[in-house]
XYZ file of C-alpha atoms in Angstrom:
513
model
C -19.417 -68.767 45.611
C -19.077 -71.858 43.517
C -19.060 -71.457 39.926
C -18.878 -73.313 36.514
C -16.877 -71.578 33.660
C -18.001 -72.074 29.995
C -15.425 -71.619 27.518
C -17.159 -70.507 24.227
C -16.052 -71.713 20.888
C -18.838 -69.867 19.009
C -22.216 -71.825 19.581
C -25.260 -69.932 19.044
C -26.265 -71.987 22.367
C -23.660 -71.042 24.611
C -25.887 -68.634 26.693
C -28.407 -71.257 27.156
C -25.735 -73.395 28.935
C -25.279 -70.626 31.332
C -28.864 -70.162 31.832
C -29.541 -73.865 32.445
C -26.909 -73.794 35.045
C -28.340 -70.818 36.781
C -31.856 -72.458 36.849
C -29.925 -75.302 38.586
C -28.692 -72.924 41.173
C -25.209 -72.883 40.112
C -23.398 -69.648 39.126
C -21.802 -69.882 35.597
C -19.769 -67.525 33.553
C -19.069 -67.485 29.879
C -15.636 -66.568 28.445
C -13.892 -66.910 25.077
C -12.400 -70.317 24.427
C -8.859 -68.894 24.840
C -9.598 -67.141 28.098
C -6.831 -67.585 30.890
C -8.026 -67.884 34.495
C -7.006 -69.237 37.888
C -7.470 -72.885 37.699
C -6.645 -73.289 41.301
C -9.503 -71.109 42.300
C -11.349 -73.229 45.143
C -14.808 -71.700 43.965
C -14.299 -73.047 40.480
C -15.997 -76.530 40.242
C -15.806 -77.413 36.542
C -15.421 -76.364 33.010
C -17.672 -76.514 29.934
C -16.511 -76.468 26.297
C -19.294 -75.150 24.230
C -20.064 -76.277 20.675
C -18.941 -74.260 17.635
C -19.732 -73.596 13.827
C -16.059 -74.611 13.136
C -14.691 -78.025 12.446
C -11.743 -79.357 14.539
C -10.303 -80.507 11.213
C -10.495 -77.173 9.540
C -7.798 -74.641 8.988
C -9.752 -72.193 11.139
C -10.459 -74.468 13.791
C -10.448 -72.800 17.330
C -7.858 -74.911 19.332
C -7.071 -74.878 23.150
C -4.715 -77.357 25.066
C -7.312 -79.194 27.408
C -4.659 -80.950 29.552
C -4.076 -77.996 31.749
C -7.795 -77.591 32.543
C -8.095 -81.316 33.195
C -5.246 -81.366 35.699
C -7.349 -79.068 38.014
C -10.972 -79.431 37.186
C -13.458 -82.002 35.612
C -14.389 -80.980 32.088
C -17.695 -81.507 29.988
C -17.385 -81.085 26.164
C -20.505 -80.457 24.312
C -20.398 -81.010 20.342
C -17.241 -79.160 19.132
C -15.923 -79.297 22.806
C -16.349 -83.299 22.628
C -14.682 -83.743 19.235
C -11.744 -81.158 20.170
C -11.122 -83.655 23.300
C -11.569 -86.912 21.191
C -9.088 -85.500 18.540
C -6.529 -84.023 20.971
C -6.140 -87.306 23.081
C -5.923 -89.743 20.152
C -9.347 -90.410 18.737
C -10.463 -89.733 15.231
C -12.992 -87.255 14.090
C -14.381 -87.060 10.469
C -16.878 -85.551 8.280
C -20.475 -87.065 8.833
C -21.759 -88.836 5.845
C -25.035 -87.462 6.789
C -25.189 -84.153 8.782
C -27.194 -84.629 11.968
C -29.358 -81.731 12.792
C -32.411 -81.595 14.780
C -34.126 -84.223 16.958
C -32.439 -87.563 17.493
C -32.919 -90.617 19.919
C -29.913 -91.764 21.812
C -29.641 -95.219 23.399
C -27.690 -95.177 26.954
C -25.348 -98.007 27.017
C -24.018 -97.522 30.612
C -26.863 -96.211 33.014
C -24.592 -96.448 35.838
C -22.238 -93.746 34.855
C -22.255 -90.635 36.728
C -23.208 -88.393 33.586
C -26.133 -90.283 32.529
C -27.468 -91.473 35.993
C -31.341 -91.257 36.121
C -31.714 -90.907 32.444
C -33.885 -93.080 30.433
C -32.371 -95.779 28.330
C -33.637 -94.181 25.148
C -34.365 -90.467 25.123
C -34.796 -87.509 22.693
C -31.766 -85.090 22.172
C -31.003 -82.283 19.944
C -28.160 -82.736 17.210
C -26.386 -80.040 15.571
C -22.967 -81.256 13.998
C -21.526 -81.873 10.660
C -18.455 -83.931 12.191
C -18.778 -87.067 14.009
C -16.415 -88.882 16.413
C -15.324 -91.984 14.670
C -12.950 -93.633 17.267
C -12.587 -92.797 20.808
C -9.035 -92.036 22.456
C -7.401 -94.649 24.585
C -9.084 -94.604 28.085
C -12.578 -93.830 27.384
C -15.768 -95.791 26.831
C -19.016 -94.835 25.034
C -21.924 -94.131 27.105
C -24.472 -93.498 24.459
C -25.120 -93.718 20.707
C -27.747 -93.215 17.937
C -29.009 -95.070 14.925
C -26.550 -92.822 12.787
C -23.501 -92.232 14.877
C -21.698 -94.603 17.170
C -20.375 -92.094 19.850
C -23.054 -89.768 21.110
C -21.591 -89.654 24.780
C -18.436 -90.929 26.288
C -16.407 -90.553 29.340
C -12.994 -91.265 30.801
C -12.468 -94.443 32.576
C -10.540 -94.192 35.981
C -7.212 -95.928 36.090
C -7.026 -95.690 32.070
C -7.217 -91.853 31.691
C -5.553 -89.683 34.458
C -8.494 -86.924 34.392
C -12.180 -86.414 34.524
C -13.451 -85.826 31.124
C -17.040 -86.310 29.913
C -18.403 -85.419 26.389
C -21.594 -85.600 24.454
C -22.310 -84.932 20.841
C -25.769 -83.356 21.326
C -27.036 -80.138 23.133
C -28.224 -80.632 26.471
C -29.033 -76.927 26.947
C -32.010 -76.899 24.516
C -35.363 -77.741 25.404
C -35.651 -80.298 22.651
C -33.112 -82.483 24.708
C -35.702 -83.827 26.885
C -33.420 -84.927 29.852
C -30.964 -82.133 29.236
C -31.440 -80.664 32.512
C -30.886 -83.967 34.285
C -27.721 -84.433 32.313
C -26.337 -81.099 33.515
C -27.243 -81.504 36.775
C -25.387 -84.940 36.853
C -22.283 -83.007 35.609
C -22.413 -80.061 38.267
C -23.302 -82.278 41.107
C -22.255 -85.856 40.745
C -19.009 -85.058 38.798
C -18.044 -81.355 39.692
C -19.439 -81.640 43.210
C -21.347 -78.334 43.358
C -23.857 -77.889 46.304
C -26.207 -75.376 44.360
C -25.957 -72.326 46.492
C -26.909 -69.611 43.809
C -30.067 -68.034 44.804
C -31.723 -64.449 44.576
C -31.250 -64.302 48.162
C -27.587 -65.057 48.272
C -27.118 -62.511 45.250
C -28.982 -59.695 47.210
C -26.879 -60.226 50.181
C -23.519 -60.393 48.625
C -24.185 -57.480 46.114
C -25.296 -55.132 48.705
C -22.302 -55.914 50.891
C -20.076 -55.503 47.976
C -21.642 -52.183 47.109
C -21.165 -50.876 50.485
C -17.559 -51.772 50.435
C -17.017 -50.338 47.016
C -18.800 -47.282 47.113
C -18.305 -46.172 50.701
C -19.627 -42.521 51.077
C -19.194 -41.848 47.514
C -22.065 -40.220 45.518
C -23.701 -42.074 42.616
C -25.804 -41.111 39.708
C -27.920 -43.772 37.695
C -29.630 -43.543 34.462
C -33.178 -44.786 35.169
C -35.303 -45.802 32.390
C -38.457 -47.151 34.208
C -37.747 -50.620 33.126
C -36.939 -53.564 35.566
C -33.138 -53.515 35.092
C -32.419 -49.990 35.951
C -35.266 -50.141 38.752
C -33.559 -53.037 40.177
C -30.211 -51.647 40.223
C -31.433 -48.437 41.829
C -33.065 -50.475 44.692
C -29.887 -52.432 45.232
C -27.771 -49.185 45.277
C -30.310 -47.306 47.510
C -30.265 -50.357 50.151
C -26.226 -49.798 50.057
C -25.887 -46.257 49.993
C -29.249 -44.562 50.655
C -29.291 -40.731 49.578
C -26.006 -40.939 48.178
C -27.661 -42.202 45.072
C -29.472 -39.911 42.661
C -31.489 -41.439 39.705
C -31.676 -39.595 36.470
C -34.662 -40.153 34.213
C -34.140 -38.771 30.825
C -36.994 -38.172 28.334
C -35.271 -38.655 25.077
C -38.479 -38.224 23.359
C -38.395 -41.913 22.100
C -40.415 -43.292 25.073
C -43.871 -44.779 24.893
C -46.832 -42.553 24.989
C -47.094 -40.788 28.454
C -44.239 -42.751 29.537
C -42.344 -39.932 31.202
C -44.921 -38.731 33.417
C -46.141 -42.340 34.387
C -42.378 -43.618 35.197
C -41.889 -40.577 37.620
C -44.958 -41.082 39.336
C -44.101 -44.707 39.866
C -40.759 -44.012 41.192
C -42.309 -41.953 43.873
C -43.272 -44.941 46.067
C -39.839 -46.648 45.676
C -37.816 -44.312 47.850
C -35.197 -43.626 45.484
C -34.342 -39.776 44.879
C -35.157 -39.233 41.257
C -34.847 -36.227 38.805
C -36.830 -35.956 35.637
C -35.208 -34.304 32.690
C -36.829 -33.516 29.503
C -34.256 -33.464 26.623
C -36.574 -34.924 23.937
C -35.923 -32.095 21.429
C -32.219 -32.521 21.757
C -32.543 -36.285 20.682
C -34.867 -35.646 17.931
C -32.823 -33.059 16.399
C -29.517 -35.128 16.627
C -31.398 -38.009 14.916
C -32.480 -36.167 11.899
C -31.303 -37.836 8.647
C -29.972 -40.783 10.465
C -31.156 -44.234 9.053
C -28.723 -46.773 9.958
C -29.602 -48.813 13.159
C -26.151 -48.736 14.448
C -25.687 -45.229 13.944
C -28.882 -44.373 15.752
C -27.522 -46.253 18.663
C -24.308 -44.217 18.591
C -26.052 -40.829 18.283
C -28.436 -41.510 21.242
C -25.676 -43.033 23.256
C -23.560 -39.829 22.452
C -26.556 -37.600 23.427
C -27.170 -39.530 26.813
C -23.423 -38.803 27.566
C -23.912 -35.086 26.823
C -27.025 -34.924 29.154
C -25.527 -37.176 31.804
C -22.287 -34.678 31.743
C -24.369 -31.726 32.158
C -26.363 -32.925 34.938
C -23.429 -34.420 36.778
C -21.430 -31.044 36.530
C -24.519 -29.528 38.241
C -24.180 -32.220 41.326
C -21.571 -32.097 43.932
C -18.807 -34.677 43.861
C -20.419 -37.417 41.813
C -17.737 -40.065 41.584
C -19.713 -43.155 40.066
C -22.171 -43.877 37.116
C -24.389 -46.565 37.813
C -26.084 -48.578 34.966
C -28.737 -51.365 34.679
C -26.528 -53.494 32.332
C -27.446 -57.232 32.156
C -25.828 -60.255 31.082
C -27.503 -60.392 27.668
C -26.415 -56.756 27.114
C -22.774 -57.679 27.716
C -22.912 -60.955 25.672
C -24.360 -59.304 22.608
C -22.446 -56.198 22.642
C -18.905 -57.508 23.615
C -18.479 -60.722 21.611
C -17.284 -63.545 24.071
C -17.355 -65.829 21.038
C -13.675 -65.629 19.883
C -13.897 -64.629 16.164
C -17.820 -64.196 16.144
C -19.446 -60.656 15.170
C -21.116 -58.282 17.781
C -24.995 -58.653 17.029
C -25.838 -55.156 18.132
C -24.427 -52.409 20.565
C -26.263 -51.538 23.627
C -26.276 -48.201 25.183
C -25.644 -49.347 28.568
C -22.236 -51.166 27.399
C -18.943 -49.534 27.226
C -17.496 -46.013 26.563
C -19.534 -43.900 29.063
C -16.913 -43.725 31.927
C -13.941 -42.319 29.770
C -16.232 -39.493 28.520
C -18.008 -38.680 31.615
C -14.911 -38.914 34.052
C -16.766 -41.228 36.303
C -16.257 -44.667 37.461
C -18.801 -47.192 36.608
C -20.694 -49.652 38.634
C -23.219 -52.262 37.361
C -24.927 -54.274 39.896
C -26.685 -56.585 37.693
C -24.239 -57.181 35.100
C -23.939 -61.047 35.852
C -27.863 -61.327 35.741
C -30.183 -62.732 32.965
C -33.606 -60.974 32.901
C -35.489 -63.401 34.639
C -33.264 -63.388 37.481
C -33.386 -59.659 37.482
C -37.100 -59.983 38.154
C -36.727 -62.466 40.912
C -34.324 -60.113 42.631
C -36.929 -57.102 42.180
C -39.655 -59.132 43.662
C -37.375 -60.004 46.676
C -36.660 -56.433 47.284
C -40.212 -55.384 47.124
C -40.268 -53.637 43.670
C -44.009 -52.728 42.717
C -45.536 -55.386 40.391
C -46.063 -52.475 37.859
C -42.319 -52.208 37.586
C -41.162 -55.723 37.972
C -43.599 -57.113 35.238
C -43.119 -54.198 32.823
C -42.261 -55.482 29.251
C -38.596 -54.822 28.316
C -38.138 -51.795 26.095
C -34.944 -51.060 24.341
C -32.709 -48.152 25.515
C -32.833 -46.421 22.015
C -36.590 -46.799 22.375
C -38.682 -45.891 19.467
C -35.757 -44.992 17.361
C -35.022 -48.756 16.795
C -38.889 -49.615 16.353
C -39.121 -46.955 13.537
C -37.103 -48.345 10.616
C -35.311 -45.506 8.655
C -35.235 -42.104 9.743
C -36.945 -41.020 12.859
C -39.124 -37.966 12.617
C -41.677 -36.183 14.868
C -44.630 -37.641 12.759
C -43.388 -41.159 12.663
C -42.769 -41.138 16.536
C -46.433 -39.812 16.859
C -47.792 -42.733 14.725
C -45.816 -45.319 16.402
C -46.403 -44.263 19.964
C -50.230 -43.918 19.305
C -50.147 -47.501 17.549
C -48.027 -48.967 20.503
C -50.378 -47.441 23.048
C -53.512 -49.001 21.620
C -51.629 -52.345 21.162
C -50.526 -52.549 24.751
C -53.874 -51.424 26.331
C -55.709 -54.043 24.298
C -53.185 -56.765 25.529
C -53.736 -55.519 29.044
C -57.756 -55.536 28.748
C -57.535 -58.901 27.119
C -55.645 -60.253 30.040
C -52.588 -61.035 27.756
C -50.102 -58.481 28.830
C -48.561 -60.645 31.502
C -48.798 -63.846 29.324
C -46.328 -62.084 26.783
C -42.729 -61.641 27.675
C -42.282 -58.263 25.413
C -44.579 -56.662 23.086
C -44.313 -53.597 20.794
C -45.126 -52.128 17.448
C -42.598 -51.431 14.620
C -43.403 -48.714 12.163
C -42.223 -49.837 8.686
C -40.692 -47.606 5.834
C -43.394 -48.874 3.376
C -46.638 -47.262 2.411
C -49.510 -49.115 0.828
C -52.715 -48.510 -0.862
C -55.801 -48.725 1.302
C -59.521 -47.890 1.136
C -61.289 -45.925 3.863
C -64.828 -45.168 3.242
C -64.985 -44.245 -0.331
C -61.311 -42.592 -0.349
C -58.113 -44.188 -1.423
C -55.239 -43.768 1.146
C -51.521 -44.277 0.717
C -50.185 -44.713 4.453
C -47.836 -46.621 6.483
C -47.655 -50.077 7.662
C -47.243 -51.141 11.288
C -45.772 -54.623 12.381
C -46.900 -56.124 15.797
C -44.227 -57.953 17.786
C -44.985 -60.128 20.613
C -42.684 -62.958 21.870
C -42.420 -65.372 24.882
C -39.030 -65.794 26.476
C -37.405 -66.252 29.594
C -34.116 -64.182 29.207
C -34.192 -62.534 25.824
C -31.643 -64.958 24.323
C -34.004 -66.981 22.578
C -37.649 -66.239 21.947
C -40.875 -67.717 20.509
C -43.334 -65.773 18.850
C -46.568 -65.392 21.049
C -49.721 -67.209 19.772
C -52.376 -64.281 20.150
C -55.878 -65.144 19.534
C -56.869 -64.190 16.048
C -59.735 -62.411 17.268
C -57.648 -60.202 19.528
C -55.185 -59.491 16.587
C -58.399 -58.456 14.513
C -59.316 -56.020 17.219
C -55.939 -54.409 17.603
C -55.655 -53.864 13.978
C -59.056 -52.469 13.483
C -58.498 -50.091 16.456
C -55.104 -48.923 15.067
C -56.195 -48.324 11.671
C -59.471 -46.633 12.615
C -57.783 -44.286 15.420
C -54.244 -43.600 14.022
C -54.382 -41.383 10.873
C -51.347 -42.358 8.837
C -51.529 -46.239 9.309
C -53.624 -48.225 7.049
C -52.292 -51.705 7.429
C -51.110 -53.851 10.313
C -49.257 -57.194 10.108
C -47.980 -59.609 12.745
C -44.281 -60.838 13.157
C -44.045 -64.723 13.591
C -40.263 -64.814 13.690
C -38.288 -66.682 16.479
C -34.996 -65.703 17.835
C -32.819 -66.933 16.530
C -32.776 -66.471 13.666
C -34.382 -63.099 13.976
C -33.846 -60.699 16.757
C -36.653 -59.503 19.184
C -36.273 -55.921 18.002
C -36.106 -55.287 14.106
C -33.034 -53.025 14.567
């Protein structure tokens, strides 16, 4: 399988590079900037160097010798990657007199060059850099500039520089760069020679084959949540090993209203053997007094392990634990950004095999959310499961800020049920990528009838996204928001105020905790 490796120097946009390449039907992987890998691998077609919050001139700059990479594969440097290349091969990089951040217009100086083929002579791009390349190394030529910077794109010249190196000082992966997709296409096809063979069909075929080989006749248990990730993982495993797979759906008490019963019913038509386990009291008791978001995740993860361990011991010769881990879980939990910090831990990532004494299998670990949905549709997963909004593993525990109590759970489950049902009836559920309510640890004064109330506030969250790595808040109609607010306040005793979250990701995350 052809692939492009992206070396991450810490840019907030690195995940988007991978997504854009996947959309162009080329498999891509993200690794830390200092990652060692087989440069002679025939499947490896090219390497991309990401941007970074660091300066190549700083004492804390992230350095890597690029020549060994270039000796084997063509390289595309983006922002920091471009500056690192320029400096390493003899050019100069200096602090910009005016920091460029946001939309800019580049002028293409050599439209015949492979990197900028079929791109307009003037086009909008997205800049985000404090340093600029002032002079190019010997053996390179400028491909584009802007009114403010002399070098917006450059390339090595055959016969004057021995390797294939192309660099840009803007971000082609963000939508604000209007022809960014074309530029990435030019690199992977015109320069790296990719044939674009990464499709849902090819993923399903190769994954099922790999699972059959890896698992053989071993027995596997899978933690099911009712969400698309674990459901698609279950279908892939079921096609590979049949009844050697058993799905465990644990009611942790933190699910949406009536979700335990509804999900068990939905799985009956899928063919996977599923056991439902009601452990809600165990989880709620374990969360008593816990307020920190990361501690909540650890408590819930630990309790999941306890329940899985108990159930696994009651089953015959189980060898594997399967999980619906997807690529954003891995990226956010295990920092691939060199020195950058973990954003939040995910219950699906790390630690479970050691405790359970089981090997782990994660069929979807390399996929983004929209790719998981495509695979689910291909496998015939019912639309009710494929199109279900994402729901966090820790459930309502991280949608209730502060301590989780039975009463707060009731309030948020009731409010969430009204919210989701209103979105469905108004035809907005399938237009929104994810929606849910967040119960705030805030009470405010209200008036209902002639009585004064002092009750909780709930925030409505609705976002549009492709993969969860970035998200825009959904522009729900005011009239619909008014209906939702009115219904929640009138029907959920204990809530007297409703607000709407209009934050994007980044800088906010989708969930509040």
